Amino acid sequence: MHVHTWEMTKEVDEKGYFVLAKHVVVEFVIEGFRDLSISGFNHQNVLFGIAIEKAERGFRVDLDPSYGIEGYFEADNISFGLTPGEPS
């Protein structure tokens, strides 16, 4: 799973939009799915947040929706990598 995120600054551009900085793509590597409940997947999936907590066996990941996808899954192991910049 890849997630593009950034820092929203206090600066505003000429169109009145907040300036976004420090773009990064987070790659989650998920091993051993045990439970999965996903809904709302569409052409533009915007998350408000991602919560990861230790579960009885492995980890539980909750996808908090803003627009589109929402749900949760459990997995044996989760690791991640960071790639600076915007996605290609």
PDB file of N, CA and C in Angstrom:
ATOM      1  N   MET A   1       0.856  -1.153   0.000  1.00  0.00           N
ATOM      2  CA  MET A   1       0.000   0.000   0.000  1.00  0.00           C
ATOM      3  C   MET A   1       0.910   1.225   0.000  1.00  0.00           C
ATOM      4  N   HIS A   2       0.641   2.177  -0.915  1.00  0.00           N
ATOM      5  CA  HIS A   2       1.400   3.423  -0.987  1.00  0.00           C
ATOM      6  C   HIS A   2       0.499   4.587  -0.600  1.00  0.00           C
ATOM      7  N   VAL A   3       1.032   5.484   0.236  1.00  0.00           N
ATOM      8  CA  VAL A   3       0.276   6.662   0.682  1.00  0.00           C
ATOM      9  C   VAL A   3       1.137   7.899   0.455  1.00  0.00           C
ATOM     10  N   HIS A   4       0.571   8.876  -0.240  1.00  0.00           N
ATOM     11  CA  HIS A   4       1.254  10.154  -0.462  1.00  0.00           C
ATOM     12  C   HIS A   4       0.806  11.116   0.637  1.00  0.00           C
ATOM     13  N   THR A   5       1.754  11.726   1.319  1.00  0.00           N
ATOM     14  CA  THR A   5       1.420  12.677   2.383  1.00  0.00           C
ATOM     15  C   THR A   5       2.356  13.880   2.312  1.00  0.00           C
ATOM     16  N   TRP A   6       2.051  14.915   3.107  1.00  0.00           N
ATOM     17  CA  TRP A   6       2.807  16.158   3.066  1.00  0.00           C
ATOM     18  C   TRP A   6       2.514  16.978   4.303  1.00  0.00           C
ATOM     19  N   GLU A   7       3.240  18.083   4.442  1.00  0.00           N
ATOM     20  CA  GLU A   7       2.984  19.065   5.495  1.00  0.00           C
ATOM     21  C   GLU A   7       2.227  20.235   4.865  1.00  0.00           C
ATOM     22  N   MET A   8       1.124  20.647   5.480  1.00  0.00           N
ATOM     23  CA  MET A   8       0.397  21.824   5.023  1.00  0.00           C
ATOM     24  C   MET A   8       0.922  23.018   5.828  1.00  0.00           C
ATOM     25  N   THR A   9       1.525  23.996   5.139  1.00  0.00           N
ATOM     26  CA  THR A   9       2.102  25.152   5.813  1.00  0.00           C
ATOM     27  C   THR A   9       1.038  26.218   6.065  1.00  0.00           C
ATOM     28  N   LYS A  10       1.425  27.279   6.749  1.00  0.00           N
ATOM     29  CA  LYS A  10       0.525  28.419   6.992  1.00  0.00           C
ATOM     30  C   LYS A  10       0.515  29.386   5.806  1.00  0.00           C
ATOM     31  N   GLU A  11       1.447  29.184   4.858  1.00  0.00           N
ATOM     32  CA  GLU A  11       1.541  30.045   3.685  1.00  0.00           C
ATOM     33  C   GLU A  11       0.391  29.779   2.722  1.00  0.00           C
ATOM     34  N   VAL A  12       0.000  30.813   1.985  1.00  0.00           N
ATOM     35  CA  VAL A  12      -1.073  30.699   0.998  1.00  0.00           C
ATOM     36  C   VAL A  12      -0.524  31.154  -0.356  1.00  0.00           C
ATOM     37  N   ASP A  13      -0.863  30.417  -1.429  1.00  0.00           N
ATOM     38  CA  ASP A  13      -0.392  30.792  -2.766  1.00  0.00           C
ATOM     39  C   ASP A  13      -1.297  31.859  -3.377  1.00  0.00           C
ATOM     40  N   GLU A  14      -1.013  32.233  -4.626  1.00  0.00           N
ATOM     41  CA  GLU A  14      -1.749  33.306  -5.306  1.00  0.00           C
ATOM     42  C   GLU A  14      -3.219  32.961  -5.550  1.00  0.00           C
ATOM     43  N   LYS A  15      -3.570  31.681  -5.511  1.00  0.00           N
ATOM     44  CA  LYS A  15      -4.966  31.261  -5.699  1.00  0.00           C
ATOM     45  C   LYS A  15      -5.715  31.106  -4.376  1.00  0.00           C
ATOM     46  N   GLY A  16      -4.992  31.332  -3.269  1.00  0.00           N
ATOM     47  CA  GLY A  16      -5.625  31.213  -1.957  1.00  0.00           C
ATOM     48  C   GLY A  16      -5.542  29.829  -1.333  1.00  0.00           C
ATOM     49  N   TYR A  17      -4.759  28.926  -1.942  1.00  0.00           N
ATOM     50  CA  TYR A  17      -4.601  27.575  -1.402  1.00  0.00           C
ATOM     51  C   TYR A  17      -3.392  27.512  -0.481  1.00  0.00           C
ATOM     52  N   PHE A  18      -3.485  26.689   0.568  1.00  0.00           N
ATOM     53  CA  PHE A  18      -2.337  26.500   1.434  1.00  0.00           C
ATOM     54  C   PHE A  18      -1.198  25.856   0.647  1.00  0.00           C
ATOM     55  N   VAL A  19       0.031  26.290   0.940  1.00  0.00           N
ATOM     56  CA  VAL A  19       1.212  25.731   0.288  1.00  0.00           C
ATOM     57  C   VAL A  19       1.557  24.415   0.981  1.00  0.00           C
ATOM     58  N   LEU A  20       1.787  23.374   0.191  1.00  0.00           N
ATOM     59  CA  LEU A  20       2.136  22.063   0.708  1.00  0.00           C
ATOM     60  C   LEU A  20       3.634  21.834   0.567  1.00  0.00           C
ATOM     61  N   ALA A  21       4.247  21.282   1.601  1.00  0.00           N
ATOM     62  CA  ALA A  21       5.700  21.068   1.613  1.00  0.00           C
ATOM     63  C   ALA A  21       6.014  19.664   2.138  1.00  0.00           C
ATOM     64  N   LYS A  22       7.255  19.274   2.009  1.00  0.00           N
ATOM     65  CA  LYS A  22       7.759  18.011   2.555  1.00  0.00           C
ATOM     66  C   LYS A  22       6.943  16.806   2.088  1.00  0.00           C
ATOM     67  N   HIS A  23       6.715  16.712   0.791  1.00  0.00           N
ATOM     68  CA  HIS A  23       5.994  15.571   0.223  1.00  0.00           C
ATOM     69  C   HIS A  23       6.803  14.289   0.423  1.00  0.00           C
ATOM     70  N   VAL A  24       6.098  13.190   0.698  1.00  0.00           N
ATOM     71  CA  VAL A  24       6.736  11.888   0.850  1.00  0.00           C
ATOM     72  C   VAL A  24       5.717  10.804   0.483  1.00  0.00           C
ATOM     73  N   VAL A  25       6.214   9.728  -0.115  1.00  0.00           N
ATOM     74  CA  VAL A  25       5.382   8.559  -0.384  1.00  0.00           C
ATOM     75  C   VAL A  25       5.786   7.485   0.619  1.00  0.00           C
ATOM     76  N   VAL A  26       4.807   7.021   1.395  1.00  0.00           N
ATOM     77  CA  VAL A  26       5.042   5.983   2.397  1.00  0.00           C
ATOM     78  C   VAL A  26       4.586   4.652   1.802  1.00  0.00           C
ATOM     79  N   GLU A  27       5.495   3.682   1.755  1.00  0.00           N
ATOM     80  CA  GLU A  27       5.162   2.349   1.254  1.00  0.00           C
ATOM     81  C   GLU A  27       5.021   1.410   2.446  1.00  0.00           C
ATOM     82  N   PHE A  28       3.812   0.888   2.650  1.00  0.00           N
ATOM     83  CA  PHE A  28       3.559  -0.090   3.703  1.00  0.00           C
ATOM     84  C   PHE A  28       3.712  -1.488   3.106  1.00  0.00           C
ATOM     85  N   VAL A  29       4.540  -2.313   3.717  1.00  0.00           N
ATOM     86  CA  VAL A  29       4.705  -3.702   3.307  1.00  0.00           C
ATOM     87  C   VAL A  29       3.978  -4.544   4.354  1.00  0.00           C
ATOM     88  N   ILE A  30       2.926  -5.234   3.902  1.00  0.00           N
ATOM     89  CA  ILE A  30       2.025  -5.935   4.812  1.00  0.00           C
ATOM     90  C   ILE A  30       2.155  -7.431   4.581  1.00  0.00           C
ATOM     91  N   GLU A  31       2.406  -8.178   5.644  1.00  0.00           N
ATOM     92  CA  GLU A  31       2.577  -9.625   5.553  1.00  0.00           C
ATOM     93  C   GLU A  31       1.564 -10.333   6.445  1.00  0.00           C
ATOM     94  N   GLY A  32       0.947 -11.376   5.920  1.00  0.00           N
ATOM     95  CA  GLY A  32       0.069 -12.221   6.716  1.00  0.00           C
ATOM     96  C   GLY A  32      -1.266 -11.592   7.065  1.00  0.00           C
ATOM     97  N   PHE A  33      -2.030 -11.180   6.059  1.00  0.00           N
ATOM     98  CA  PHE A  33      -3.381 -10.654   6.310  1.00  0.00           C
ATOM     99  C   PHE A  33      -4.227 -11.690   7.038  1.00  0.00           C
ATOM    100  N   ARG A  34      -4.971 -11.271   8.065  1.00  0.00           N
ATOM    101  CA  ARG A  34      -5.879 -12.162   8.764  1.00  0.00           C
ATOM    102  C   ARG A  34      -7.316 -11.660   8.723  1.00  0.00           C
ATOM    103  N   ASP A  35      -7.504 -10.382   8.721  1.00  0.00           N
ATOM    104  CA  ASP A  35      -8.847  -9.815   8.748  1.00  0.00           C
ATOM    105  C   ASP A  35      -8.816  -8.562   7.885  1.00  0.00           C
ATOM    106  N   LEU A  36      -9.874  -8.359   7.105  1.00  0.00           N
ATOM    107  CA  LEU A  36      -9.903  -7.234   6.185  1.00  0.00           C
ATOM    108  C   LEU A  36     -11.333  -6.771   5.988  1.00  0.00           C
ATOM    109  N   SER A  37     -11.553  -5.466   6.148  1.00  0.00           N
ATOM    110  CA  SER A  37     -12.852  -4.862   5.871  1.00  0.00           C
ATOM    111  C   SER A  37     -12.586  -3.505   5.236  1.00  0.00           C
ATOM    112  N   ILE A  38     -12.827  -3.399   3.927  1.00  0.00           N
ATOM    113  CA  ILE A  38     -12.576  -2.174   3.171  1.00  0.00           C
ATOM    114  C   ILE A  38     -13.842  -1.825   2.397  1.00  0.00           C
ATOM    115  N   SER A  39     -14.213  -0.546   2.395  1.00  0.00           N
ATOM    116  CA  SER A  39     -15.358  -0.106   1.595  1.00  0.00           C
ATOM    117  C   SER A  39     -15.081   1.299   1.067  1.00  0.00           C
ATOM    118  N   GLY A  40     -15.896   1.727   0.109  1.00  0.00           N
ATOM    119  CA  GLY A  40     -15.819   3.080  -0.414  1.00  0.00           C
ATOM    120  C   GLY A  40     -14.705   3.343  -1.403  1.00  0.00           C
ATOM    121  N   PHE A  41     -13.977   2.307  -1.840  1.00  0.00           N
ATOM    122  CA  PHE A  41     -12.860   2.507  -2.768  1.00  0.00           C
ATOM    123  C   PHE A  41     -13.375   3.132  -4.060  1.00  0.00           C
ATOM    124  N   ASN A  42     -12.727   4.201  -4.523  1.00  0.00           N
ATOM    125  CA  ASN A  42     -13.140   4.859  -5.766  1.00  0.00           C
ATOM    126  C   ASN A  42     -11.931   5.452  -6.474  1.00  0.00           C
ATOM    127  N   HIS A  43     -12.161   6.382  -7.393  1.00  0.00           N
ATOM    128  CA  HIS A  43     -11.093   6.971  -8.206  1.00  0.00           C
ATOM    129  C   HIS A  43     -10.185   7.915  -7.425  1.00  0.00           C
ATOM    130  N   GLN A  44     -10.658   8.429  -6.273  1.00  0.00           N
ATOM    131  CA  GLN A  44      -9.855   9.361  -5.475  1.00  0.00           C
ATOM    132  C   GLN A  44     -10.047   9.011  -4.011  1.00  0.00           C
ATOM    133  N   ASN A  45      -9.080   8.355  -3.422  1.00  0.00           N
ATOM    134  CA  ASN A  45      -9.194   7.895  -2.045  1.00  0.00           C
ATOM    135  C   ASN A  45      -8.333   8.765  -1.147  1.00  0.00           C
ATOM    136  N   VAL A  46      -8.996   9.525  -0.274  1.00  0.00           N
ATOM    137  CA  VAL A  46      -8.312  10.464   0.612  1.00  0.00           C
ATOM    138  C   VAL A  46      -8.529  10.002   2.048  1.00  0.00           C
ATOM    139  N   LEU A  47      -7.433   9.792   2.762  1.00  0.00           N
ATOM    140  CA  LEU A  47      -7.520   9.389   4.158  1.00  0.00           C
ATOM    141  C   LEU A  47      -7.327  10.581   5.071  1.00  0.00           C
ATOM    142  N   PHE A  48      -8.099  10.619   6.139  1.00  0.00           N
ATOM    143  CA  PHE A  48      -7.900  11.624   7.185  1.00  0.00           C
ATOM    144  C   PHE A  48      -6.757  11.181   8.088  1.00  0.00           C
ATOM    145  N   GLY A  49      -6.647   9.865   8.265  1.00  0.00           N
ATOM    146  CA  GLY A  49      -5.580   9.351   9.105  1.00  0.00           C
ATOM    147  C   GLY A  49      -5.445   7.845   9.003  1.00  0.00           C
ATOM    148  N   ILE A  50      -4.328   7.348   9.484  1.00  0.00           N
ATOM    149  CA  ILE A  50      -4.056   5.916   9.571  1.00  0.00           C
ATOM    150  C   ILE A  50      -3.587   5.642  10.996  1.00  0.00           C
ATOM    151  N   ALA A  51      -4.254   4.711  11.670  1.00  0.00           N
ATOM    152  CA  ALA A  51      -3.858   4.328  13.034  1.00  0.00           C
ATOM    153  C   ALA A  51      -3.355   2.895  13.005  1.00  0.00           C
ATOM    154  N   ILE A  52      -2.194   2.672  13.595  1.00  0.00           N
ATOM    155  CA  ILE A  52      -1.613   1.332  13.679  1.00  0.00           C
ATOM    156  C   ILE A  52      -1.426   1.016  15.156  1.00  0.00           C
ATOM    157  N   GLU A  53      -1.979  -0.125  15.568  1.00  0.00           N
ATOM    158  CA  GLU A  53      -1.797  -0.518  16.958  1.00  0.00           C
ATOM    159  C   GLU A  53      -1.484  -2.006  17.050  1.00  0.00           C
ATOM    160  N   LYS A  54      -0.776  -2.361  18.095  1.00  0.00           N
ATOM    161  CA  LYS A  54      -0.439  -3.754  18.341  1.00  0.00           C
ATOM    162  C   LYS A  54      -1.716  -4.506  18.652  1.00  0.00           C
ATOM    163  N   ALA A  55      -1.902  -5.647  18.006  1.00  0.00           N
ATOM    164  CA  ALA A  55      -3.064  -6.500  18.239  1.00  0.00           C
ATOM    165  C   ALA A  55      -2.602  -7.763  18.971  1.00  0.00           C
ATOM    166  N   GLU A  56      -3.545  -8.596  19.303  1.00  0.00           N
ATOM    167  CA  GLU A  56      -3.207  -9.844  19.992  1.00  0.00           C
ATOM    168  C   GLU A  56      -2.198 -10.662  19.197  1.00  0.00           C
ATOM    169  N   ARG A  57      -2.414 -10.721  17.873  1.00  0.00           N
ATOM    170  CA  ARG A  57      -1.482 -11.403  16.971  1.00  0.00           C
ATOM    171  C   ARG A  57      -1.098 -10.428  15.867  1.00  0.00           C
ATOM    172  N   GLY A  58      -0.024  -9.700  16.029  1.00  0.00           N
ATOM    173  CA  GLY A  58       0.430  -8.788  14.986  1.00  0.00           C
ATOM    174  C   GLY A  58      -0.063  -7.369  15.187  1.00  0.00           C
ATOM    175  N   PHE A  59      -0.669  -6.800  14.135  1.00  0.00           N
ATOM    176  CA  PHE A  59      -1.054  -5.394  14.141  1.00  0.00           C
ATOM    177  C   PHE A  59      -2.431  -5.192  13.536  1.00  0.00           C
ATOM    178  N   ARG A  60      -3.121  -4.138  13.979  1.00  0.00           N
ATOM    179  CA  ARG A  60      -4.386  -3.714  13.395  1.00  0.00           C
ATOM    180  C   ARG A  60      -4.155  -2.323  12.806  1.00  0.00           C
ATOM    181  N   VAL A  61      -4.625  -2.121  11.562  1.00  0.00           N
ATOM    182  CA  VAL A  61      -4.498  -0.841  10.875  1.00  0.00           C
ATOM    183  C   VAL A  61      -5.900  -0.328  10.565  1.00  0.00           C
ATOM    184  N   ASP A  62      -6.225   0.864  11.069  1.00  0.00           N
ATOM    185  CA  ASP A  62      -7.508   1.506  10.801  1.00  0.00           C
ATOM    186  C   ASP A  62      -7.303   2.638   9.807  1.00  0.00           C
ATOM    187  N   LEU A  63      -8.104   2.627   8.736  1.00  0.00           N
ATOM    188  CA  LEU A  63      -8.056   3.663   7.699  1.00  0.00           C
ATOM    189  C   LEU A  63      -9.227   4.602   7.936  1.00  0.00           C
ATOM    190  N   ASP A  64      -8.927   5.805   8.413  1.00  0.00           N
ATOM    191  CA  ASP A  64      -9.939   6.811   8.744  1.00  0.00           C
ATOM    192  C   ASP A  64     -10.219   7.648   7.498  1.00  0.00           C
ATOM    193  N   PRO A  65     -11.441   7.603   6.959  1.00  0.00           N
ATOM    194  CA  PRO A  65     -11.708   8.229   5.664  1.00  0.00           C
ATOM    195  C   PRO A  65     -11.930   9.735   5.728  1.00  0.00           C
ATOM    196  N   SER A  66     -11.555  10.381   4.661  1.00  0.00           N
ATOM    197  CA  SER A  66     -11.958  11.750   4.383  1.00  0.00           C
ATOM    198  C   SER A  66     -12.869  11.729   3.158  1.00  0.00           C
ATOM    199  N   TYR A  67     -12.453  10.976   2.130  1.00  0.00           N
ATOM    200  CA  TYR A  67     -13.240  10.783   0.915  1.00  0.00           C
ATOM    201  C   TYR A  67     -12.831   9.471   0.281  1.00  0.00           C
ATOM    202  N   GLY A  68     -13.755   8.555   0.165  1.00  0.00           N
ATOM    203  CA  GLY A  68     -13.443   7.280  -0.476  1.00  0.00           C
ATOM    204  C   GLY A  68     -13.187   6.172   0.522  1.00  0.00           C
ATOM    205  N   ILE A  69     -12.070   5.498   0.346  1.00  0.00           N
ATOM    206  CA  ILE A  69     -11.752   4.277   1.080  1.00  0.00           C
ATOM    207  C   ILE A  69     -11.807   4.455   2.596  1.00  0.00           C
ATOM    208  N   GLU A  70     -12.316   3.409   3.267  1.00  0.00           N
ATOM    209  CA  GLU A  70     -12.290   3.341   4.719  1.00  0.00           C
ATOM    210  C   GLU A  70     -12.292   1.882   5.130  1.00  0.00           C
ATOM    211  N   GLY A  71     -11.874   1.617   6.346  1.00  0.00           N
ATOM    212  CA  GLY A  71     -11.916   0.252   6.830  1.00  0.00           C
ATOM    213  C   GLY A  71     -10.770  -0.057   7.761  1.00  0.00           C
ATOM    214  N   TYR A  72     -10.473  -1.346   7.864  1.00  0.00           N
ATOM    215  CA  TYR A  72      -9.388  -1.803   8.722  1.00  0.00           C
ATOM    216  C   TYR A  72      -8.867  -3.136   8.198  1.00  0.00           C
ATOM    217  N   PHE A  73      -7.693  -3.508   8.667  1.00  0.00           N
ATOM    218  CA  PHE A  73      -7.179  -4.852   8.430  1.00  0.00           C
ATOM    219  C   PHE A  73      -6.241  -5.226   9.558  1.00  0.00           C
ATOM    220  N   GLU A  74      -6.035  -6.522   9.709  1.00  0.00           N
ATOM    221  CA  GLU A  74      -5.068  -7.041  10.664  1.00  0.00           C
ATOM    222  C   GLU A  74      -4.042  -7.862   9.901  1.00  0.00           C
ATOM    223  N   ALA A  75      -2.816  -7.814  10.360  1.00  0.00           N
ATOM    224  CA  ALA A  75      -1.730  -8.522   9.684  1.00  0.00           C
ATOM    225  C   ALA A  75      -0.689  -8.957  10.697  1.00  0.00           C
ATOM    226  N   ASP A  76       0.079  -9.979  10.311  1.00  0.00           N
ATOM    227  CA  ASP A  76       1.134 -10.481  11.187  1.00  0.00           C
ATOM    228  C   ASP A  76       2.255  -9.472  11.361  1.00  0.00           C
ATOM    229  N   ASN A  77       2.631  -8.806  10.257  1.00  0.00           N
ATOM    230  CA  ASN A  77       3.769  -7.898  10.307  1.00  0.00           C
ATOM    231  C   ASN A  77       3.555  -6.736   9.343  1.00  0.00           C
ATOM    232  N   ILE A  78       4.020  -5.553   9.734  1.00  0.00           N
ATOM    233  CA  ILE A  78       3.941  -4.366   8.892  1.00  0.00           C
ATOM    234  C   ILE A  78       5.271  -3.634   8.991  1.00  0.00           C
ATOM    235  N   SER A  79       5.838  -3.316   7.840  1.00  0.00           N
ATOM    236  CA  SER A  79       7.022  -2.464   7.796  1.00  0.00           C
ATOM    237  C   SER A  79       6.758  -1.380   6.765  1.00  0.00           C
ATOM    238  N   PHE A  80       7.602  -0.360   6.745  1.00  0.00           N
ATOM    239  CA  PHE A  80       7.364   0.707   5.779  1.00  0.00           C
ATOM    240  C   PHE A  80       8.672   1.352   5.361  1.00  0.00           C
ATOM    241  N   GLY A  81       8.593   1.992   4.185  1.00  0.00           N
ATOM    242  CA  GLY A  81       9.722   2.744   3.657  1.00  0.00           C
ATOM    243  C   GLY A  81       9.244   4.119   3.223  1.00  0.00           C
ATOM    244  N   LEU A  82      10.139   5.065   3.165  1.00  0.00           N
ATOM    245  CA  LEU A  82       9.817   6.443   2.791  1.00  0.00           C
ATOM    246  C   LEU A  82      10.563   6.838   1.529  1.00  0.00           C
ATOM    247  N   THR A  83       9.860   7.445   0.574  1.00  0.00           N
ATOM    248  CA  THR A  83      10.477   7.980  -0.628  1.00  0.00           C
ATOM    249  C   THR A  83      10.143   9.480  -0.683  1.00  0.00           C
ATOM    250  N   PRO A  84      11.126  10.350  -0.498  1.00  0.00           N
ATOM    251  CA  PRO A  84      10.853  11.784  -0.541  1.00  0.00           C
ATOM    252  C   PRO A  84      10.331  12.224  -1.897  1.00  0.00           C
ATOM    253  N   GLY A  85       9.462  13.224  -1.906  1.00  0.00           N
ATOM    254  CA  GLY A  85       8.931  13.786  -3.142  1.00  0.00           C
ATOM    255  C   GLY A  85       7.512  13.321  -3.428  1.00  0.00           C
ATOM    256  N   GLU A  86       6.955  13.882  -4.516  1.00  0.00           N
ATOM    257  CA  GLU A  86       5.604  13.535  -4.930  1.00  0.00           C
ATOM    258  C   GLU A  86       5.640  12.258  -5.757  1.00  0.00           C
ATOM    259  N   PRO A  87       4.517  11.508  -5.791  1.00  0.00           N
ATOM    260  CA  PRO A  87       4.510  10.282  -6.589  1.00  0.00           C
ATOM    261  C   PRO A  87       4.598  10.606  -8.075  1.00  0.00           C
ATOM    262  N   SER A  88       5.151   9.684  -8.833  1.00  0.00           N
ATOM    263  CA  SER A  88       5.284   9.900 -10.285  1.00  0.00           C
ATOM    264  C   SER A  88       4.002   9.544 -11.003  1.00  0.00           C
TER     265      SER A  88
END
